[in-house]
mmCIF file of C-alpha atoms in Angstrom:
data_model
loop_
_atom_site.group_PDB
_atom_site.id
_atom_site.type_symbol
_atom_site.label_atom_id
_atom_site.label_comp_id
_atom_site.label_asym_id
_atom_site.label_seq_id
_atom_site.Cartn_x
_atom_site.Cartn_y
_atom_site.Cartn_z
ATOM 1 C CA MET A 1 63.874 -25.566 16.775
ATOM 2 C CA GLY A 2 60.922 -27.885 15.874
ATOM 3 C CA LYS A 3 56.991 -26.614 15.194
ATOM 4 C CA ALA A 4 55.505 -26.507 18.675
ATOM 5 C CA ASP A 5 53.376 -29.344 19.889
ATOM 6 C CA PHE A 6 49.145 -28.986 18.409
ATOM 7 C CA LEU A 7 47.878 -27.975 21.565
ATOM 8 C CA SER A 8 50.573 -25.953 22.946
ATOM 9 C CA PRO A 9 49.601 -22.582 24.485
ATOM 10 C CA LYS A 10 51.718 -21.018 20.435
ATOM 11 C CA ALA A 11 50.116 -23.188 18.489
ATOM 12 C CA ILE A 12 47.066 -22.533 19.872
ATOM 13 C CA SER A 13 47.740 -18.723 19.242
ATOM 14 C CA ASN A 14 48.801 -18.828 15.787
ATOM 15 C CA ARG A 15 45.631 -20.602 14.906
ATOM 16 C CA ILE A 16 43.426 -17.629 16.333
ATOM 17 C CA LYS A 17 45.742 -15.171 14.400
ATOM 18 C CA SER A 18 45.288 -16.931 11.334
ATOM 19 C CA LYS A 19 41.657 -17.755 11.682
ATOM 20 C CA GLY A 20 39.599 -14.183 10.883
ATOM 21 C CA LEU A 21 40.729 -12.078 8.309
ATOM 22 C CA GLN A 22 43.798 -10.281 7.908
ATOM 23 C CA LYS A 23 44.628 -6.907 6.353
ATOM 24 C CA LEU A 24 45.102 -6.799 2.844
ATOM 25 C CA ARG A 25 48.169 -5.528 2.091
ATOM 26 C CA TRP A 26 49.676 -8.323 3.240
ATOM 27 C CA TYR A 27 47.472 -10.923 0.649
ATOM 28 C CA CYS A 28 49.395 -12.221 -1.866
ATOM 29 C CA GLN A 29 46.323 -13.055 -4.214
ATOM 30 C CA MET A 30 49.010 -14.734 -6.932
ATOM 31 C CA CYS A 31 49.628 -17.617 -4.371
ATOM 32 C CA GLN A 32 47.021 -17.161 -2.505
ATOM 33 C CA LYS A 33 48.666 -16.400 0.372
ATOM 34 C CA GLN A 34 48.023 -14.525 3.539
ATOM 35 C CA CYS A 35 50.805 -12.825 5.640
ATOM 36 C CA ARG A 36 49.865 -11.646 9.145
ATOM 37 C CA ASP A 37 52.662 -8.424 9.102
ATOM 38 C CA GLU A 38 55.088 -6.969 7.163
ATOM 39 C CA ASN A 39 58.086 -9.116 7.950
ATOM 40 C CA GLY A 40 55.891 -12.072 7.045
ATOM 41 C CA PHE A 41 54.645 -10.367 3.707
ATOM 42 C CA LYS A 42 58.304 -9.386 2.866
ATOM 43 C CA CYS A 43 59.766 -13.137 3.391
ATOM 44 C CA HIS A 44 56.956 -14.937 1.288
ATOM 45 C CA CYS A 45 58.083 -11.763 -1.922
ATOM 46 C CA MET A 46 61.352 -12.917 -2.142
ATOM 47 C CA SER A 47 60.519 -16.966 -1.452
ATOM 48 C CA GLU A 48 61.141 -18.866 -4.157
ATOM 49 C CA SER A 49 57.906 -20.183 -4.820
ATOM 50 C CA HIS A 50 56.256 -16.249 -4.909
ATOM 51 C CA GLN A 51 59.166 -15.558 -7.833
ATOM 52 C CA ARG A 52 58.106 -18.363 -9.880
ATOM 53 C CA GLN A 53 54.226 -17.340 -9.816
ATOM 54 C CA LEU A 54 55.286 -13.912 -11.225
ATOM 55 C CA LEU A 55 57.108 -15.375 -13.928
ATOM 56 C CA LEU A 56 53.394 -17.113 -15.397
ATOM 57 C CA ALA A 57 51.582 -13.801 -14.262
ATOM 58 C CA SER A 58 54.064 -11.945 -16.927
ATOM 59 C CA GLU A 59 53.735 -14.066 -19.728
ATOM 60 C CA ASN A 60 49.933 -13.468 -20.301
ATOM 61 C CA PRO A 61 48.805 -11.097 -17.430
ATOM 62 C CA ILE A 62 45.551 -10.566 -18.560
ATOM 63 C CA LYS A 63 44.974 -14.316 -18.561
ATOM 64 C CA PHE A 64 45.535 -14.335 -14.941
ATOM 65 C CA MET A 65 43.082 -10.942 -13.934
ATOM 66 C CA ASP A 66 39.757 -12.421 -16.321
ATOM 67 C CA PHE A 67 40.178 -15.889 -14.475
ATOM 68 C CA PHE A 68 40.272 -14.045 -11.421
ATOM 69 C CA SER A 69 37.817 -11.217 -11.962
ATOM 70 C CA GLN A 70 35.037 -14.355 -13.546
ATOM 71 C CA GLU A 71 35.797 -16.352 -10.119
ATOM 72 C CA PHE A 72 34.996 -12.909 -8.553
ATOM 73 C CA LYS A 73 32.069 -12.340 -10.241
ATOM 74 C CA ASN A 74 30.650 -16.091 -10.070
ATOM 75 C CA ASP A 75 31.160 -16.272 -6.144
ATOM 76 C CA PHE A 76 29.758 -12.677 -5.797
ATOM 77 C CA LEU A 77 26.340 -13.740 -7.529
ATOM 78 C CA GLU A 78 26.251 -17.260 -6.137
ATOM 79 C CA LEU A 79 26.160 -15.774 -2.953
ATOM 80 C CA LEU A 80 23.847 -12.856 -3.776
ATOM 81 C CA ARG A 81 21.327 -15.422 -5.158
ATOM 82 C CA ARG A 82 21.279 -18.264 -2.326
ATOM 83 C CA ARG A 83 21.350 -14.863 0.396
ATOM 84 C CA PHE A 84 19.146 -13.148 -1.082
ATOM 85 C CA GLY A 85 17.323 -14.145 -3.778
ATOM 86 C CA THR A 86 15.095 -12.003 -6.138
ATOM 87 C CA LYS A 87 14.941 -9.103 -3.318
ATOM 88 C CA ARG A 88 16.306 -5.160 -3.676
ATOM 89 C CA VAL A 89 20.071 -4.995 -1.090
ATOM 90 C CA HIS A 90 22.582 -2.718 -1.025
ATOM 91 C CA ASN A 91 25.494 -3.642 -3.251
ATOM 92 C CA ASN A 92 27.940 -3.202 0.771
ATOM 93 C CA ILE A 93 25.806 -5.151 2.628
ATOM 94 C CA VAL A 94 26.351 -8.359 -0.098
ATOM 95 C CA TYR A 95 29.999 -7.400 -0.442
ATOM 96 C CA ASN A 96 30.695 -7.740 3.263
ATOM 97 C CA GLU A 97 29.193 -11.184 3.527
ATOM 98 C CA TYR A 98 30.975 -12.283 0.211
ATOM 99 C CA ILE A 99 34.450 -10.734 2.429
ATOM 100 C CA SER A 100 33.587 -12.441 4.959
ATOM 101 C CA ASN A 101 35.054 -15.687 3.611
ATOM 102 C CA ARG A 102 38.695 -15.978 3.840
ATOM 103 C CA GLU A 103 39.559 -17.504 0.940
ATOM 104 C CA HIS A 104 37.898 -15.209 -1.216
ATOM 105 C CA ILE A 105 39.456 -13.540 -4.594
ATOM 106 C CA HIS A 106 39.633 -10.005 -3.230
ATOM 107 C CA MET A 107 38.655 -7.078 -5.984
ATOM 108 C CA ASN A 108 42.114 -5.173 -6.612
ATOM 109 C CA SER A 109 42.903 -8.610 -8.685
ATOM 110 C CA THR A 110 40.128 -8.190 -10.729
ATOM 111 C CA GLN A 111 39.038 -6.115 -13.943
ATOM 112 C CA TRP A 112 37.079 -3.950 -11.346
ATOM 113 C CA GLU A 113 39.001 -0.978 -9.612
ATOM 114 C CA THR A 114 35.536 -0.069 -6.668
ATOM 115 C CA LEU A 115 32.918 -2.068 -5.964
ATOM 116 C CA THR A 116 30.395 1.040 -7.886
ATOM 117 C CA ASP A 117 32.012 -0.474 -10.882
ATOM 118 C CA PHE A 118 31.401 -3.625 -10.602
ATOM 119 C CA THR A 119 27.274 -2.677 -9.728
ATOM 120 C CA LYS A 120 27.308 -0.717 -12.377
ATOM 121 C CA TRP A 121 28.619 -3.870 -14.707
ATOM 122 C CA LEU A 122 26.434 -6.145 -13.454
ATOM 123 C CA GLY A 123 23.661 -3.658 -14.102
ATOM 124 C CA LYS A 124 24.630 -3.543 -17.667
ATOM 125 C CA GLU A 125 25.774 -6.949 -18.023
ATOM 126 C CA GLY A 126 21.828 -7.599 -17.300
ATOM 127 C CA TYR A 127 23.037 -10.374 -14.209
ATOM 128 C CA CYS A 128 21.021 -7.304 -11.828
ATOM 129 C CA LYS A 129 18.490 -4.751 -11.517
ATOM 130 C CA VAL A 130 20.488 -1.733 -10.287
ATOM 131 C CA ASP A 131 19.478 1.886 -9.711
ATOM 132 C CA GLU A 132 20.995 4.147 -7.550
ATOM 133 C CA THR A 133 19.801 5.477 -4.133
ATOM 134 C CA PRO A 134 21.582 8.819 -1.772
ATOM 135 C CA LYS A 135 21.510 5.691 0.212
ATOM 136 C CA GLY A 136 24.224 4.643 -2.192
ATOM 137 C CA TRP A 137 23.679 1.967 -5.636
ATOM 138 C CA TYR A 138 21.150 -1.343 -4.471
ATOM 139 C CA LEU A 139 21.057 -4.950 -6.321
ATOM 140 C CA GLN A 140 18.240 -7.211 -7.149
ATOM 141 C CA TYR A 141 19.272 -10.379 -8.787
ATOM 142 C CA ILE A 142 17.587 -11.820 -12.063
ATOM 143 C CA ASP A 143 16.825 -15.230 -11.695
ATOM 144 C CA ARG A 144 16.931 -16.870 -15.610
ATOM 145 C CA ASP A 145 17.455 -20.680 -14.100
ATOM 146 C CA PRO A 146 15.011 -22.739 -16.378
ATOM 147 C CA GLU A 147 13.798 -24.895 -13.800
ATOM 148 C CA THR A 148 12.455 -21.287 -11.824
ATOM 149 C CA ILE A 149 11.055 -20.097 -15.097
ATOM 150 C CA ARG A 150 9.321 -22.859 -15.364
ATOM 151 C CA ARG A 151 7.933 -23.197 -11.988
ATOM 152 C CA GLN A 152 6.679 -19.349 -12.778
ATOM 153 C CA GLU A 153 5.077 -19.991 -16.322
ATOM 154 C CA GLU A 154 2.616 -23.125 -14.008
ATOM 155 C CA LEU A 155 2.089 -20.836 -11.780
ATOM 156 C CA GLU A 156 0.667 -18.627 -14.123
ATOM 157 C CA LYS A 157 -0.753 -21.588 -15.723
ATOM 158 C CA LYS A 158 -2.711 -22.557 -12.752
ATOM 159 C CA LYS A 159 -4.007 -18.855 -12.034
ATOM 160 C CA LYS A 160 -5.572 -18.590 -15.041
ATOM 161 C CA GLN A 161 -7.127 -22.024 -15.126
ATOM 162 C CA ASP A 162 -8.904 -20.942 -11.934
ATOM 163 C CA LEU A 163 -9.372 -17.887 -13.478
ATOM 164 C CA ASP A 164 -11.390 -19.727 -15.954
ATOM 165 C CA ASP A 165 -13.168 -22.212 -13.996
ATOM 166 C CA GLU A 166 -14.555 -19.228 -11.235
ATOM 167 C CA GLU A 167 -15.655 -16.992 -14.803
ATOM 168 C CA ARG A 168 -17.049 -21.035 -16.216
ATOM 169 C CA SER A 169 -19.307 -20.846 -12.600
ATOM 170 C CA ALA A 170 -20.443 -17.668 -12.449
ATOM 171 C CA LYS A 171 -22.002 -17.296 -15.875
ATOM 172 C CA PHE A 172 -23.863 -21.195 -15.416
ATOM 173 C CA ILE A 173 -25.056 -19.426 -12.175
ATOM 174 C CA GLU A 174 -26.514 -16.178 -13.700
ATOM 175 C CA GLU A 175 -27.786 -18.290 -16.931
ATOM 176 C CA GLN A 176 -29.495 -20.557 -14.323
ATOM 177 C CA VAL A 177 -31.007 -17.192 -12.519
ATOM 178 C CA ARG A 178 -32.599 -16.296 -15.817
ATOM 179 C CA ARG A 179 -34.196 -19.377 -16.701
ATOM 180 C CA GLY A 180 -35.461 -18.986 -13.462
ATOM 181 C CA ARG A 181 -36.512 -15.407 -13.723
ATOM 182 C CA GLU A 182 -38.211 -15.505 -17.254
ATOM 183 C CA GLY A 183 -40.041 -19.576 -15.755
ATOM 184 C CA LYS A 184 -41.687 -17.243 -13.500
ATOM 185 C CA ASP A 185 -44.090 -14.470 -14.034
ATOM 186 C CA GLU A 186 -45.761 -14.980 -10.870
ATOM 187 C CA GLU A 187 -46.563 -11.847 -8.902
ATOM 188 C CA GLU A 188 -44.349 -11.663 -5.921
ATOM 189 C CA PRO A 189 -46.540 -11.966 -2.060
ATOM 190 C CA VAL A 190 -47.035 -8.693 -0.570
ATOM 191 C CA TYR A 191 -46.616 -8.970 3.192
ATOM 192 C CA THR A 192 -48.672 -6.929 5.564
ATOM 193 C CA GLU A 193 -48.000 -6.310 9.661
ATOM 194 C CA LEU A 194 -50.425 -8.340 11.948
ATOM 195 C CA LYS A 195 -52.734 -5.831 13.445
ATOM 196 C CA ARG A 196 -55.799 -6.777 16.260
ATOM 197 C CA GLU A 197 -58.638 -3.856 15.424
ATOM 198 C CA SER A 198 -59.286 -4.352 19.062
ATOM 199 C CA GLU A 199 -58.376 -6.140 22.469
ATOM 200 C CA GLU A 200 -61.668 -7.887 22.304
ATOM 201 C CA GLU A 201 -61.679 -9.407 19.000
ATOM 202 C CA LYS A 202 -60.937 -13.588 18.897
ATOM 203 C CA VAL A 203 -58.621 -14.906 15.926
ATOM 204 C CA ALA A 204 -60.329 -18.531 14.697
ATOM 205 C CA PHE A 205 -58.560 -21.192 12.944
ATOM 206 C CA ASN A 206 -60.807 -24.184 10.643
ATOM 207 C CA LEU A 207 -59.260 -26.864 10.821
ATOM 208 C CA SER A 208 -60.123 -29.721 7.970
ATOM 209 C CA LYS A 209 -62.912 -32.343 8.591
ATOM 210 C CA GLY A 210 -60.064 -34.832 7.959
ATOM 211 C CA ALA A 211 -58.353 -34.310 12.010
ATOM 212 C CA CYS A 212 -61.083 -34.920 13.803
ATOM 213 C CA SER A 213 -62.697 -37.829 11.379
ATOM 214 C CA SER A 214 -62.608 -40.515 14.309
ATOM 215 C CA ALA A 215 -65.220 -38.200 16.198
ATOM 216 C CA ALA A 216 -68.758 -37.560 14.908
ATOM 217 C CA GLY A 217 -69.859 -34.364 17.709
ATOM 218 C CA PRO A 218 -66.752 -32.633 16.678
ATOM 219 C CA SER A 219 -66.968 -33.043 13.010
ATOM 220 C CA LYS A 220 -70.297 -31.974 12.664
ATOM 221 C CA THR A 221 -69.191 -28.593 14.590
ATOM 222 C CA SER A 222 -66.173 -28.165 12.490
ATOM 223 C CA SER A 223 -68.438 -28.007 9.878
ATOM 224 C CA SER A 224 -71.049 -25.746 10.698
ATOM 225 C CA LEU A 225 -68.490 -23.657 11.888
ATOM 226 C CA GLY A 226 -66.344 -23.215 9.257
ATOM 227 C CA PRO A 227 -67.546 -20.819 6.581
ATOM 228 C CA SER A 228 -68.687 -18.537 9.024
ATOM 229 C CA VAL A 229 -64.694 -19.025 10.174
ATOM 230 C CA LEU A 230 -63.966 -18.104 7.134
ATOM 231 C CA GLN A 231 -65.665 -15.242 6.181
ATOM 232 C CA ALA A 232 -64.419 -13.448 9.668
ATOM 233 C CA ALA A 233 -61.381 -14.078 8.580
ATOM 234 C CA ALA A 234 -61.745 -12.803 5.424
ATOM 235 C CA SER A 235 -63.168 -9.736 6.466
ATOM 236 C CA VAL A 236 -60.676 -8.851 8.939
ATOM 237 C CA LYS A 237 -58.395 -9.583 6.278
ATOM 238 C CA ARG A 238 -59.814 -7.041 4.223
ATOM 239 C CA LYS A 239 -59.665 -4.436 6.613
ATOM 240 C CA GLU A 240 -56.230 -5.337 8.108
ATOM 241 C CA SER A 241 -55.038 -4.033 4.060
ATOM 242 C CA GLY A 242 -57.358 -1.289 4.076
ATOM 243 C CA HIS A 243 -55.807 0.395 7.375
ATOM 244 C CA ALA A 244 -52.600 -0.248 6.441
ATOM 245 C CA SER A 245 -52.150 2.389 3.474
ATOM 246 C CA GLU A 246 -53.624 4.069 6.470
ATOM 247 C CA THR A 247 -51.657 4.008 8.694
ATOM 248 C CA LYS A 248 -48.570 4.025 7.259
ATOM 249 C CA GLU A 249 -49.186 7.624 6.753
ATOM 250 C CA LYS A 250 -49.953 8.366 9.490
ATOM 251 C CA LYS A 251 -46.870 6.609 11.545
ATOM 252 C CA LYS A 252 -44.856 9.183 13.178
ATOM 253 C CA LYS A 253 -40.999 9.065 12.044
ATOM 254 C CA SER A 254 -38.433 8.123 14.675
ATOM 255 C CA ALA A 255 -36.491 10.464 16.132
ATOM 256 C CA LEU A 256 -32.997 8.348 14.331
ATOM 257 C CA GLU A 257 -35.136 7.982 11.064
ATOM 258 C CA GLU A 258 -34.931 11.813 11.189
ATOM 259 C CA ILE A 259 -31.711 12.314 12.221
ATOM 260 C CA ILE A 260 -29.933 9.600 9.036
ATOM 261 C CA GLU A 261 -32.721 12.155 6.886
ATOM 262 C CA ILE A 262 -31.161 15.282 7.709
ATOM 263 C CA GLU A 263 -27.280 13.275 7.574
ATOM 264 C CA GLU A 264 -28.511 12.065 4.035
ATOM 265 C CA LYS A 265 -29.725 15.820 3.479
ATOM 266 C CA LYS A 266 -26.259 16.915 3.812
ATOM 267 C CA LYS A 267 -24.466 14.553 2.020
ATOM 268 C CA SER A 268 -26.505 15.187 -1.410
ATOM 269 C CA VAL A 269 -25.233 19.614 -0.622
ATOM 270 C CA ARG A 270 -21.496 19.073 -0.262
ATOM 271 C CA THR A 271 -19.080 18.142 -2.586
ATOM 272 C CA ASP A 272 -15.423 16.805 -3.435
ATOM 273 C CA ASN A 273 -13.912 19.892 -4.286
ATOM 274 C CA TRP A 274 -13.916 23.128 -2.511
ATOM 275 C CA LEU A 275 -11.599 25.841 -4.470
ATOM 276 C CA GLN A 276 -12.558 29.248 -4.809
ATOM 277 C CA PRO A 277 -10.783 32.132 -6.009
ATOM 278 C CA ASP A 278 -9.736 34.502 -3.449
ATOM 279 C CA ILE A 279 -9.467 32.480 -0.440
ATOM 280 C CA VAL A 280 -6.361 32.144 1.522
ATOM 281 C CA VAL A 281 -4.844 28.699 1.372
ATOM 282 C CA LYS A 282 -1.722 27.168 3.007
ATOM 283 C CA VAL A 283 0.590 24.780 0.773
ATOM 284 C CA ILE A 284 0.750 21.513 2.753
ATOM 285 C CA THR A 285 3.266 19.422 0.928
ATOM 286 C CA ASN A 286 7.364 19.546 0.480
ATOM 287 C CA GLN A 287 7.555 17.866 -2.827
ATOM 288 C CA LEU A 288 8.158 22.125 -3.390
ATOM 289 C CA GLY A 289 11.066 22.257 -1.248
ATOM 290 C CA GLU A 290 11.197 24.216 2.013
ATOM 291 C CA LYS A 291 10.822 26.994 0.307
ATOM 292 C CA TYR A 292 6.686 26.586 -0.487
ATOM 293 C CA TYR A 293 6.718 24.185 3.006
ATOM 294 C CA LYS A 294 4.279 25.608 5.263
ATOM 295 C CA LYS A 295 3.961 29.127 2.897
ATOM 296 C CA LYS A 296 0.693 31.033 2.285
ATOM 297 C CA GLY A 297 -0.922 31.899 -1.039
ATOM 298 C CA VAL A 298 -3.946 33.441 -2.756
ATOM 299 C CA VAL A 299 -5.763 31.356 -5.496
ATOM 300 C CA LYS A 300 -6.082 33.485 -8.400
ATOM 301 C CA ARG A 301 -8.407 30.624 -10.198
ATOM 302 C CA VAL A 302 -8.905 27.408 -10.710
ATOM 303 C CA GLN A 303 -9.064 24.916 -13.110
ATOM 304 C CA ASP A 304 -11.157 21.667 -13.300
ATOM 305 C CA LYS A 305 -12.325 22.238 -10.339
ATOM 306 C CA TYR A 306 -9.345 20.214 -8.273
ATOM 307 C CA ALA A 307 -6.993 22.130 -9.598
ATOM 308 C CA ALA A 308 -5.717 26.369 -9.080
ATOM 309 C CA VAL A 309 -3.448 28.766 -9.591
ATOM 310 C CA VAL A 310 -1.744 29.917 -6.400
ATOM 311 C CA LYS A 311 0.543 33.190 -5.777
ATOM 312 C CA MET A 312 2.278 33.326 -2.936
ATOM 313 C CA ILE A 313 2.447 35.946 -0.389
ATOM 314 C CA ASP A 314 5.951 35.972 0.432
ATOM 315 C CA SER A 315 7.876 35.525 -2.811
ATOM 316 C CA GLY A 316 4.947 36.346 -5.433
ATOM 317 C CA ASP A 317 5.544 33.181 -7.394
ATOM 318 C CA LYS A 318 2.751 31.837 -9.032
ATOM 319 C CA LEU A 319 2.486 28.295 -8.872
ATOM 320 C CA LYS A 320 -0.317 25.231 -9.532
ATOM 321 C CA LEU A 321 -1.199 23.438 -7.004
ATOM 322 C CA ASP A 322 -4.271 20.629 -6.812
ATOM 323 C CA GLN A 323 -5.888 20.837 -3.294
ATOM 324 C CA SER A 324 -5.129 18.285 -1.945
ATOM 325 C CA HIS A 325 -1.418 19.665 -1.482
ATOM 326 C CA LEU A 326 -3.511 22.503 -0.083
ATOM 327 C CA GLU A 327 -5.336 23.070 3.288
ATOM 328 C CA THR A 328 -7.171 26.221 4.302
ATOM 329 C CA VAL A 329 -6.440 29.260 6.489
ATOM 330 C CA ILE A 330 -8.151 29.832 9.783
ATOM 331 C CA PRO A 331 -8.264 33.415 10.189
ATOM 332 C CA ALA A 332 -8.526 35.693 13.902
ATOM 333 C CA LEU A 333 -11.766 36.006 15.570
ATOM 334 C CA GLY A 334 -14.148 38.897 13.702
ATOM 335 C CA LYS A 335 -12.603 38.376 10.351
ATOM 336 C CA GLN A 336 -14.588 37.598 7.264
ATOM 337 C CA VAL A 337 -14.388 34.191 5.711
ATOM 338 C CA LEU A 338 -16.116 32.544 2.733
ATOM 339 C CA VAL A 339 -18.350 28.630 3.241
ATOM 340 C CA LEU A 340 -16.675 26.214 0.608
ATOM 341 C CA ASN A 341 -18.787 23.435 1.288
ATOM 342 C CA GLY A 342 -22.432 22.439 2.685
ATOM 343 C CA ALA A 343 -25.508 24.249 2.671
ATOM 344 C CA HIS A 344 -24.208 27.399 2.383
ATOM 345 C CA ARG A 345 -21.481 27.079 0.018
ATOM 346 C CA GLU A 346 -19.780 30.099 -1.637
ATOM 347 C CA THR A 347 -21.886 33.119 1.497
ATOM 348 C CA LEU A 348 -19.690 35.034 2.549
ATOM 349 C CA ALA A 349 -19.483 34.788 6.587
ATOM 350 C CA ILE A 350 -18.109 36.330 9.699
ATOM 351 C CA LEU A 351 -15.902 33.445 12.172
ATOM 352 C CA ASP A 352 -17.532 34.354 15.227
ATOM 353 C CA SER A 353 -15.410 31.726 17.869
ATOM 354 C CA ILE A 354 -13.569 28.597 17.687
ATOM 355 C CA ASP A 355 -14.053 24.791 18.913
ATOM 356 C CA GLU A 356 -10.475 23.674 19.244
ATOM 357 C CA LYS A 357 -12.120 20.298 20.540
ATOM 358 C CA ASN A 358 -14.296 19.180 17.678
ATOM 359 C CA PHE A 359 -11.944 21.320 14.988
ATOM 360 C CA SER A 360 -14.954 23.206 14.400
ATOM 361 C CA ALA A 361 -16.461 26.954 14.569
ATOM 362 C CA ARG A 362 -19.124 28.912 14.770
ATOM 363 C CA LEU A 363 -20.113 31.493 11.534
ATOM 364 C CA ILE A 364 -22.366 34.648 11.833
ATOM 365 C CA LEU A 365 -23.534 35.040 7.712
ATOM 366 C CA ASP A 366 -22.727 37.929 6.182
ATOM 367 C CA SER A 367 -24.158 37.304 2.934
ATOM 368 C CA GLY A 368 -27.496 35.310 0.783
ATOM 369 C CA PRO A 369 -31.407 34.956 2.445
ATOM 370 C CA LEU A 370 -29.837 34.330 5.848
ATOM 371 C CA LYS A 371 -27.718 37.063 6.439
ATOM 372 C CA GLY A 372 -27.281 37.444 10.836
ATOM 373 C CA LYS A 373 -27.964 33.360 11.278
ATOM 374 C CA THR A 374 -25.710 31.856 13.354
ATOM 375 C CA ILE A 375 -23.791 27.976 12.128
ATOM 376 C CA ASP A 376 -22.766 25.798 14.637
ATOM 377 C CA GLY A 377 -20.120 22.940 13.797
ATOM 378 C CA ILE A 378 -18.872 24.527 10.604
ATOM 379 C CA PRO A 379 -15.596 21.942 9.978
ATOM 380 C CA TYR A 380 -12.053 23.802 9.305
ATOM 381 C CA GLU A 381 -11.670 22.594 6.210
ATOM 382 C CA ASP A 382 -15.593 23.880 4.874
ATOM 383 C CA PHE A 383 -14.232 27.581 5.294
ATOM 384 C CA SER A 384 -11.125 29.878 5.003
ATOM 385 C CA LYS A 385 -9.729 33.453 5.278
ATOM 386 C CA LEU A 386 -10.404 35.791 2.288
ATOM 387 C CA ALA A 387 -7.868 37.839 0.748
#
């Protein structure tokens, strides 16, 4: 019986079956033939062509294995370079894309038993940068193409040249500014506020004689009034300059200026470090494990302003932690706290109430000259519970 017609259902079915990937157990790497089932693979192994290939391979098996290993390595690296470039990618993603080609070299015919061994070999030989993570092995291709290296060198050279041009232009501008300042020894003019002493006072301007040269009358009047107007303007200017300093001193500060001044005073009192001995703190970093995460401890001593030796309350262990890994602890109402920052730093106080909406609290000072004074709006991070 002859073969089925090209457009017959059986021929179409055979082409569809042979299109995708088949089971690896029915693939012969020596003959590069994929069988669809066990019976087909058995018939292939008994064929004369397969037996001839086995005899050739038995003469020098290392030669064939090296050939397949080289082909597998070249195809894998070519896919990695073309598809992912120098990006860091999981090795299994690259391998799945590689084996999607029906004519690929199978790994069981190479010198590497697993994908992990092949990944380690790539890193050892310097083809890729490899690193192991809890999610598996990752690859990053190292591009040693001469054209790519030349292009990178040109980019670095151009970047350096641009920086040199910018530095040269900056130095030229600085030199011009310096020369301008050296050549200009005159004092800068002082500008004063334009202010009238009274509403009845008039401001007069003296026009030049050339502007009214066509008419004799106006020129005479301007010449006669010129000196008197100049004297009046000079007297007004002297009065304004004399009263300018007095008005500046007497001028009251606006509400906005007072608020700005108060805020600046508060900022000048605040500091970056807030750690103090004998306060209760909470560990907020999970780098030490679940044993210490969100656990409380007592600060035994402070080192270099920003580090502290903390004794854990539950386990009694002593840890050296940075203040960025700690946070303050808010006690119950009526308990004693220590103010850690602001104008009342290192002052004992009593927790009166808590404003959860604004993340602040009201404290009653319990020591110092202002003992008994109530302070509102103290942020949570500015006080902590005492041990």
